[in-house]
Amino acid sequence: MSYETILVEVKQGVGIITLNRPKVMNALNKTLTFEVGQAVDALEKDEEVGCIIITGGDQVFAAGADIKEMKDLSFHELHMANFPYIQRDCWRAIDDARKPVIAAVAGFALGGGCEMTMACDFIIAADTAKFGQPEISIGTIPGAGGTQRLTKAVGKAKAMEMCLTGRMMDAQEAEHCGLVSRIVPAQELLETAFKTARKIASNSRPAVMMIKECVNMAVDADLGDGIAFERRNFAASFAFEDCKEGMNAFAEKRKPEFKHR
Ligand code: CO8
């Protein structure tokens, strides 16, 4: 598939999507939003791929929705298109992905860009990363999950302050409050994200997908339901060939040869 606003490559079991509108800080226009969704769907179906990375490169992630493209849209248009602009967009595709999706973030991740990183399973941040929901400064509100996901990730006080003032959070603050899993120097961002994704892709894929489902369950379910869900899935994982292989390999003091990855 050929794309206009993103680059996509598959390397050693890892699918890498790079946002590519450098002149406008990777602002998310209709095409980019659609293409990221298409690429996530394609990588999700690609047997070779065990983990997906979304990045904007080592300078900027994305400065939000393309304001110049968006500014003249009407309520009617957004409503009828089931917002953003299309039925199938990147946020929905990332949400639906059963394979893990990592956001590798350097520089600005603002508005819809911040929302894209938060739709991913976890965020690895460069020391230059800045997260924010600045929609309030242009007279609107976050529209792709910002008020919801930021609140779940960092709590009401910080989310409320950031959304109401547009204040940005730097990488240190984002790590401190649990928005990102870790910080690395900007020049090591892509390599670190790749190694992390490669590690995940080398594990048993059914087990990886099951863990993702269980951790996501913790976000919304109450603890009792979550624990019961995990216990059933733990038992079910014993039906995986890879589980038998992993445990036998341990007992025989050798490396496991997972079939499904
Ligand atoms: N949309 C369109 N163009 C942009 C955007 C944007 N969001 N951000 C930057 N650009 C363009 C600038 O217009 C400029 O282009 P040009 O050279 O042609 O003038 C170029 O990128 C470089 O930008 P700046 O000169 O402004 O660079 P600075 O380093 O001075 O500032 C900032 C960088 C702070 C990131 C600044 O550009 C800025 O504030 N950008 C807007 C941030 C913002 O408000 N984002 C939220 C947008 S609303 C949103 O995301 C809602 C999401 C809802 C779902 C998404 C649906 C698609």
PDB file of C-alpha atoms and ligand atoms in Angstrom, residues 23-25 27-28 33 63-68 70 83-85 91 108 110-112 115 134-135 138 143-144, ligand 1:
ATOM      1  CA  LYS A  23       6.517  21.137   7.384  1.00  0.00           C
ATOM      2  CA  VAL A  24       3.478  21.374   9.661  1.00  0.00           C
ATOM      3  CA  MET A  25       4.815  19.444  12.655  1.00  0.00           C
ATOM      4  CA  ALA A  27      -0.421  18.089  11.993  1.00  0.00           C
ATOM      5  CA  LEU A  28      -3.141  15.470  11.682  1.00  0.00           C
ATOM      6  CA  THR A  33      -5.762  10.336  10.211  1.00  0.00           C
ATOM      7  CA  ALA A  63       1.111  19.287  16.931  1.00  0.00           C
ATOM      8  CA  GLY A  64      -2.533  18.203  16.892  1.00  0.00           C
ATOM      9  CA  ALA A  65      -5.311  18.243  14.358  1.00  0.00           C
ATOM     10  CA  ASP A  66      -4.607  20.326  11.257  1.00  0.00           C
ATOM     11  CA  ILE A  67      -6.239  23.559  12.383  1.00  0.00           C
ATOM     12  CA  LYS A  68      -6.105  25.135   8.942  1.00  0.00           C
ATOM     13  CA  MET A  70     -10.430  21.952  10.277  1.00  0.00           C
ATOM     14  CA  PHE A  83     -16.098  12.707  13.943  1.00  0.00           C
ATOM     15  CA  PRO A  84     -13.244  13.174  13.255  1.00  0.00           C
ATOM     16  CA  TYR A  85     -13.849  13.081   9.516  1.00  0.00           C
ATOM     17  CA  TRP A  91      -7.849   6.403  17.186  1.00  0.00           C
ATOM     18  CA  PHE A 108       5.350  18.082  20.813  1.00  0.00           C
ATOM     19  CA  LEU A 110      -0.452  18.045  21.359  1.00  0.00           C
ATOM     20  CA  GLY A 111      -4.208  17.852  20.989  1.00  0.00           C
ATOM     21  CA  GLY A 112      -5.096  14.970  18.662  1.00  0.00           C
ATOM     22  CA  GLU A 115      -4.665  11.675  22.113  1.00  0.00           C
ATOM     23  CA  PRO A 134      -4.160  23.005  24.043  1.00  0.00           C
ATOM     24  CA  GLU A 135      -7.584  22.988  22.341  1.00  0.00           C
ATOM     25  CA  ILE A 138      -8.329  27.851  20.068  1.00  0.00           C
ATOM     26  CA  GLY A 143     -12.186  15.522  20.738  1.00  0.00           C
ATOM     27  CA  ALA A 144     -10.374  12.206  20.345  1.00  0.00           C
TER      28      ALA A 144
HETATM   29  N1  CO8 B   1      -2.361  22.615  12.442  1.00  0.00           N
HETATM   30  C1  CO8 B   1      -1.902  23.130  11.308  1.00  0.00           C
HETATM   31  N2  CO8 B   1      -0.645  23.617  11.162  1.00  0.00           N
HETATM   32  C2  CO8 B   1       0.162  23.564  12.249  1.00  0.00           C
HETATM   33  C3  CO8 B   1      -0.262  23.044  13.482  1.00  0.00           C
HETATM   34  C4  CO8 B   1      -1.600  22.538  13.551  1.00  0.00           C
HETATM   35  N3  CO8 B   1      -2.078  21.960  14.669  1.00  0.00           N
HETATM   36  N4  CO8 B   1       0.745  23.142  14.373  1.00  0.00           N
HETATM   37  C5  CO8 B   1       1.778  23.695  13.718  1.00  0.00           C
HETATM   38  N5  CO8 B   1       1.433  23.966  12.440  1.00  0.00           N
HETATM   39  C6  CO8 B   1       2.269  24.563  11.405  1.00  0.00           C
HETATM   40  C7  CO8 B   1       2.356  26.082  11.585  1.00  0.00           C
HETATM   41  O1  CO8 B   1       1.229  26.717  11.007  1.00  0.00           O
HETATM   42  C8  CO8 B   1       3.650  26.371  10.870  1.00  0.00           C
HETATM   43  O2  CO8 B   1       3.413  26.373   9.472  1.00  0.00           O
HETATM   44  P1  CO8 B   1       3.940  27.624   8.556  1.00  0.00           P
HETATM   45  O3  CO8 B   1       5.429  27.477   8.615  1.00  0.00           O
HETATM   46  O4  CO8 B   1       3.356  27.323   7.223  1.00  0.00           O
HETATM   47  O5  CO8 B   1       3.442  28.858   9.217  1.00  0.00           O
HETATM   48  C9  CO8 B   1       4.521  25.151  11.165  1.00  0.00           C
HETATM   49  O6  CO8 B   1       3.613  24.117  11.517  1.00  0.00           O
HETATM   50  C10 CO8 B   1       5.480  25.371  12.321  1.00  0.00           C
HETATM   51  O7  CO8 B   1       4.732  25.833  13.442  1.00  0.00           O
HETATM   52  P2  CO8 B   1       5.113  27.144  14.307  1.00  0.00           P
HETATM   53  O8  CO8 B   1       5.777  28.149  13.422  1.00  0.00           O
HETATM   54  O9  CO8 B   1       3.888  27.559  15.028  1.00  0.00           O
HETATM   55  O10 CO8 B   1       6.212  26.514  15.282  1.00  0.00           O
HETATM   56  P3  CO8 B   1       6.555  26.964  16.791  1.00  0.00           P
HETATM   57  O11 CO8 B   1       7.761  26.165  17.153  1.00  0.00           O
HETATM   58  O12 CO8 B   1       6.622  28.427  16.914  1.00  0.00           O
HETATM   59  O13 CO8 B   1       5.296  26.469  17.669  1.00  0.00           O
HETATM   60  C11 CO8 B   1       3.604  24.908  18.415  1.00  0.00           C
HETATM   61  C12 CO8 B   1       5.000  25.105  17.767  1.00  0.00           C
HETATM   62  C13 CO8 B   1       3.626  25.367  19.871  1.00  0.00           C
HETATM   63  C14 CO8 B   1       3.289  23.415  18.335  1.00  0.00           C
HETATM   64  C15 CO8 B   1       2.555  25.741  17.614  1.00  0.00           C
HETATM   65  O14 CO8 B   1       2.696  25.444  16.233  1.00  0.00           O
HETATM   66  C16 CO8 B   1       1.125  25.473  18.006  1.00  0.00           C
HETATM   67  O15 CO8 B   1       0.651  25.976  18.996  1.00  0.00           O
HETATM   68  N6  CO8 B   1       0.424  24.660  17.180  1.00  0.00           N
HETATM   69  C17 CO8 B   1      -0.990  24.366  17.429  1.00  0.00           C
HETATM   70  C18 CO8 B   1      -1.166  23.405  18.590  1.00  0.00           C
HETATM   71  C19 CO8 B   1      -2.618  23.131  18.842  1.00  0.00           C
HETATM   72  O16 CO8 B   1      -3.416  23.987  19.154  1.00  0.00           O
HETATM   73  N7  CO8 B   1      -3.007  21.825  18.691  1.00  0.00           N
HETATM   74  C20 CO8 B   1      -4.366  21.381  18.949  1.00  0.00           C
HETATM   75  C21 CO8 B   1      -5.151  21.397  17.667  1.00  0.00           C
HETATM   76  S1  CO8 B   1      -6.858  20.992  17.911  1.00  0.00           S
HETATM   77  C22 CO8 B   1      -6.866  19.307  18.079  1.00  0.00           C
HETATM   78  O17 CO8 B   1      -5.845  18.654  18.033  1.00  0.00           O
HETATM   79  C23 CO8 B   1      -8.204  18.650  18.313  1.00  0.00           C
HETATM   80  C24 CO8 B   1      -8.078  17.152  18.157  1.00  0.00           C
HETATM   81  C25 CO8 B   1      -9.403  16.536  17.871  1.00  0.00           C
HETATM   82  C26 CO8 B   1      -9.284  15.230  17.075  1.00  0.00           C
HETATM   83  C27 CO8 B   1      -8.462  15.327  15.818  1.00  0.00           C
HETATM   84  C28 CO8 B   1      -9.262  15.270  14.508  1.00  0.00           C
HETATM   85  C29 CO8 B   1      -8.387  15.221  13.291  1.00  0.00           C
END
